[in-house]
Short mmCIF file of C-alpha atoms in Angstrom, two decimals:
data_model
loop_
_atom_site.label_atom_id
_atom_site.label_comp_id
_atom_site.label_asym_id
_atom_site.label_seq_id
_atom_site.Cartn_x
_atom_site.Cartn_y
_atom_site.Cartn_z
CA MET A 1110 33.18 -12.21 14.42
CA SER A 1111 30.71 -13.64 16.90
CA ALA A 1112 26.98 -13.89 16.42
CA THR A 1113 26.50 -11.46 19.30
CA ALA A 1114 28.57 -8.79 17.57
CA LEU A 1115 26.73 -9.32 14.29
CA ALA A 1116 23.31 -9.17 15.95
CA GLY A 1117 23.77 -5.52 16.94
CA ALA A 1118 25.19 -4.46 13.59
CA GLU A 1119 23.18 -2.24 11.26
CA PRO A 1120 22.09 -3.92 8.03
CA VAL A 1121 23.96 -2.88 4.92
CA ARG A 1122 21.81 -0.57 2.81
CA TRP A 1123 22.24 0.01 -0.85
CA PRO A 1124 21.67 3.76 -1.51
CA GLY A 1125 20.30 3.08 -4.99
CA GLY A 1126 17.86 0.56 -3.53
CA VAL A 1127 16.66 3.03 -0.90
CA ARG A 1128 16.09 5.68 -3.59
CA PHE A 1129 14.28 3.15 -5.77
CA ALA A 1130 12.08 2.10 -2.84
CA ASP A 1131 11.20 5.72 -2.06
CA ARG A 1132 10.34 6.43 -5.69
CA THR A 1133 8.24 3.28 -5.85
CA ILE A 1134 6.26 4.36 -2.77
CA ALA A 1135 5.78 7.85 -4.22
CA PHE A 1136 4.64 6.39 -7.56
CA LEU A 1137 2.18 4.07 -5.77
CA VAL A 1138 0.67 6.99 -3.89
CA PHE A 1139 0.53 9.01 -7.11
CA LEU A 1140 -1.27 6.18 -8.94
CA SER A 1141 -3.86 5.89 -6.19
CA GLY A 1142 -5.71 8.89 -7.62
CA PHE A 1143 -6.31 7.32 -11.02
CA VAL A 1144 -9.13 4.77 -10.86
CA ILE A 1145 -11.36 4.35 -13.89
CA VAL A 1146 -11.94 0.60 -13.82
CA GLU A 1147 -11.31 -2.07 -11.21
CA PRO A 1148 -8.65 -3.30 -10.72
CA SER A 1149 -6.87 0.02 -11.06
CA PRO A 1150 -3.20 0.37 -12.01
CA TYR A 1151 -2.52 1.15 -8.35
CA ASP A 1152 -3.99 -2.19 -7.27
CA LEU A 1153 -1.98 -4.18 -9.79
CA LEU A 1154 1.27 -2.39 -9.03
CA LEU A 1155 0.71 -2.70 -5.29
CA VAL A 1156 0.44 -6.48 -5.56
CA VAL A 1157 3.75 -6.63 -7.45
CA VAL A 1158 5.47 -4.23 -5.04
CA VAL A 1159 4.27 -6.11 -1.95
CA VAL A 1160 5.54 -9.43 -3.36
CA PHE A 1161 8.95 -7.99 -4.27
CA TRP A 1162 9.24 -6.04 -1.01
CA ALA A 1163 8.42 -9.22 0.94
CA ILE A 1164 11.17 -11.07 -0.93
CA PHE A 1165 13.75 -8.33 -0.38
CA GLY A 1166 13.07 -7.50 3.26
CA LEU A 1167 9.61 -6.36 4.36
CA LYS A 1168 9.84 -6.06 8.13
CA LEU A 1169 6.81 -6.43 10.36
CA ASN A 1170 7.21 -4.33 13.47
CA ARG A 1171 5.66 -4.87 16.88
CA HIS A 1172 4.42 -1.27 17.00
CA PHE A 1173 1.61 -1.91 14.50
CA MET A 1174 0.82 -5.48 15.59
CA PRO A 1175 -2.35 -4.42 17.48
CA MET A 1176 -3.67 -2.95 14.22
CA THR A 1177 -2.70 -6.11 12.35
CA ILE A 1178 -4.30 -8.42 14.90
CA LEU A 1179 -7.55 -6.43 15.00
CA MET A 1180 -7.75 -6.41 11.21
CA MET A 1181 -7.13 -10.15 11.04
CA VAL A 1182 -9.88 -10.75 13.62
CA TYR A 1183 -12.23 -8.59 11.53
CA LEU A 1184 -11.29 -10.54 8.40
CA ALA A 1185 -11.76 -13.87 10.18
CA GLY A 1186 -15.23 -12.76 11.30
CA GLY A 1187 -16.14 -11.77 7.77
CA LEU A 1188 -14.89 -15.06 6.36
CA LEU A 1189 -16.75 -16.93 9.06
CA SER A 1190 -19.95 -15.14 8.10
CA LEU A 1191 -19.52 -16.39 4.53
CA THR A 1192 -20.05 -19.94 5.79
CA GLN A 1193 -23.70 -19.08 6.49
CA MET A 1194 -24.40 -18.32 2.82
CA ASP A 1195 -26.02 -20.74 0.41
CA THR A 1196 -23.74 -19.84 -2.49
CA PHE A 1197 -20.20 -18.48 -2.47
CA ILE A 1198 -20.53 -16.12 -5.40
CA GLY A 1199 -21.66 -12.55 -5.56
CA LYS A 1200 -21.16 -9.30 -3.76
CA PRO A 1201 -20.26 -10.67 -0.29
CA VAL A 1202 -17.30 -12.60 -1.64
CA VAL A 1203 -16.10 -9.58 -3.62
CA TYR A 1204 -16.52 -7.47 -0.49
CA MET A 1205 -14.37 -9.85 1.57
CA ALA A 1206 -11.72 -10.07 -1.15
CA THR A 1207 -11.58 -6.27 -1.31
CA THR A 1208 -11.37 -6.11 2.48
CA ALA A 1209 -8.49 -8.60 2.50
CA PHE A 1210 -6.66 -6.57 -0.14
CA LEU A 1211 -7.14 -3.34 1.81
CA ILE A 1212 -5.92 -5.01 5.01
CA ALA A 1213 -2.82 -6.28 3.22
CA SER A 1214 -2.13 -2.84 1.75
CA SER A 1215 -2.54 -1.12 5.12
CA ILE A 1216 -0.12 -3.58 6.75
CA PHE A 1217 2.32 -2.99 3.89
CA PHE A 1218 2.16 0.79 4.20
CA ALA A 1219 2.45 0.60 7.98
CA SER A 1220 5.58 -1.55 7.74
CA VAL A 1221 7.12 0.71 5.11
CA ILE A 1222 6.41 3.88 7.08
CA VAL A 1223 7.59 2.54 10.44
CA GLU A 1224 10.93 1.62 8.84
CA ASP A 1225 11.83 5.30 8.35
CA PRO A 1226 8.95 7.66 9.20
CA GLU A 1227 10.99 10.87 8.98
CA ARG A 1228 11.76 10.21 5.33
CA ARG A 1229 8.69 8.31 4.15
CA LEU A 1230 5.83 10.41 5.58
CA PRO A 1231 6.88 13.67 3.85
CA LEU A 1232 7.42 11.67 0.66
CA ILE A 1233 3.92 10.20 0.84
CA ARG A 1234 2.44 13.62 1.68
CA LYS A 1235 4.11 15.24 -1.34
CA ALA A 1236 3.07 12.46 -3.70
CA TYR A 1237 -0.49 12.64 -2.40
CA LEU A 1238 -0.56 16.40 -2.90
CA VAL A 1239 0.76 16.08 -6.47
CA THR A 1240 -1.83 13.45 -7.37
CA ALA A 1241 -4.61 15.58 -5.85
CA VAL A 1242 -3.59 18.58 -7.95
CA VAL A 1243 -3.21 16.56 -11.15
CA VAL A 1244 -6.52 14.75 -10.72
CA SER A 1245 -8.27 18.04 -9.86
CA VAL A 1246 -6.94 19.70 -13.00
CA ILE A 1247 -8.03 16.73 -15.10
CA ALA A 1248 -11.51 16.87 -13.52
CA ILE A 1249 -11.86 20.60 -14.17
CA LEU A 1250 -10.77 20.17 -17.78
CA ALA A 1251 -13.20 17.28 -18.22
CA TYR A 1252 -16.01 19.39 -16.77
CA PHE A 1253 -15.44 22.02 -19.46
CA ASN A 1254 -15.23 19.33 -22.18
CA ALA A 1255 -11.56 20.02 -22.90
CA PHE A 1256 -11.20 16.41 -24.00
CA PRO A 1257 -13.66 13.60 -24.73
#
């Protein structure tokens, strides 16, 4: 088969892998509601998921490249402003590290959603709704001293 014929072919998808990817995204969104200390379980799991997803086929799409470019320019400006500081420790460095992490996570979620928005957006919405209800119930119970 020629390279031209293969170029138009759809990639082979493993149904178990697609299900696992969807469940991983839903679990990440669910974990985002539970932050007691930094780094939260969501942050740690997101780093692992981004690394594995990048190894197994994270696709960057041209549709969210303006967002990516603008965020990288913002990050470059912030890093450039750090050169004007006397010391490189403290809150500004933590702020820029947090900003870089949030930029990476937004690019990750944009690439995951643009891959199949009809399936992933309802999944994320449902997981977000479940975590909101669970966290709200925990907060109400904590308010009435149901547990220490």
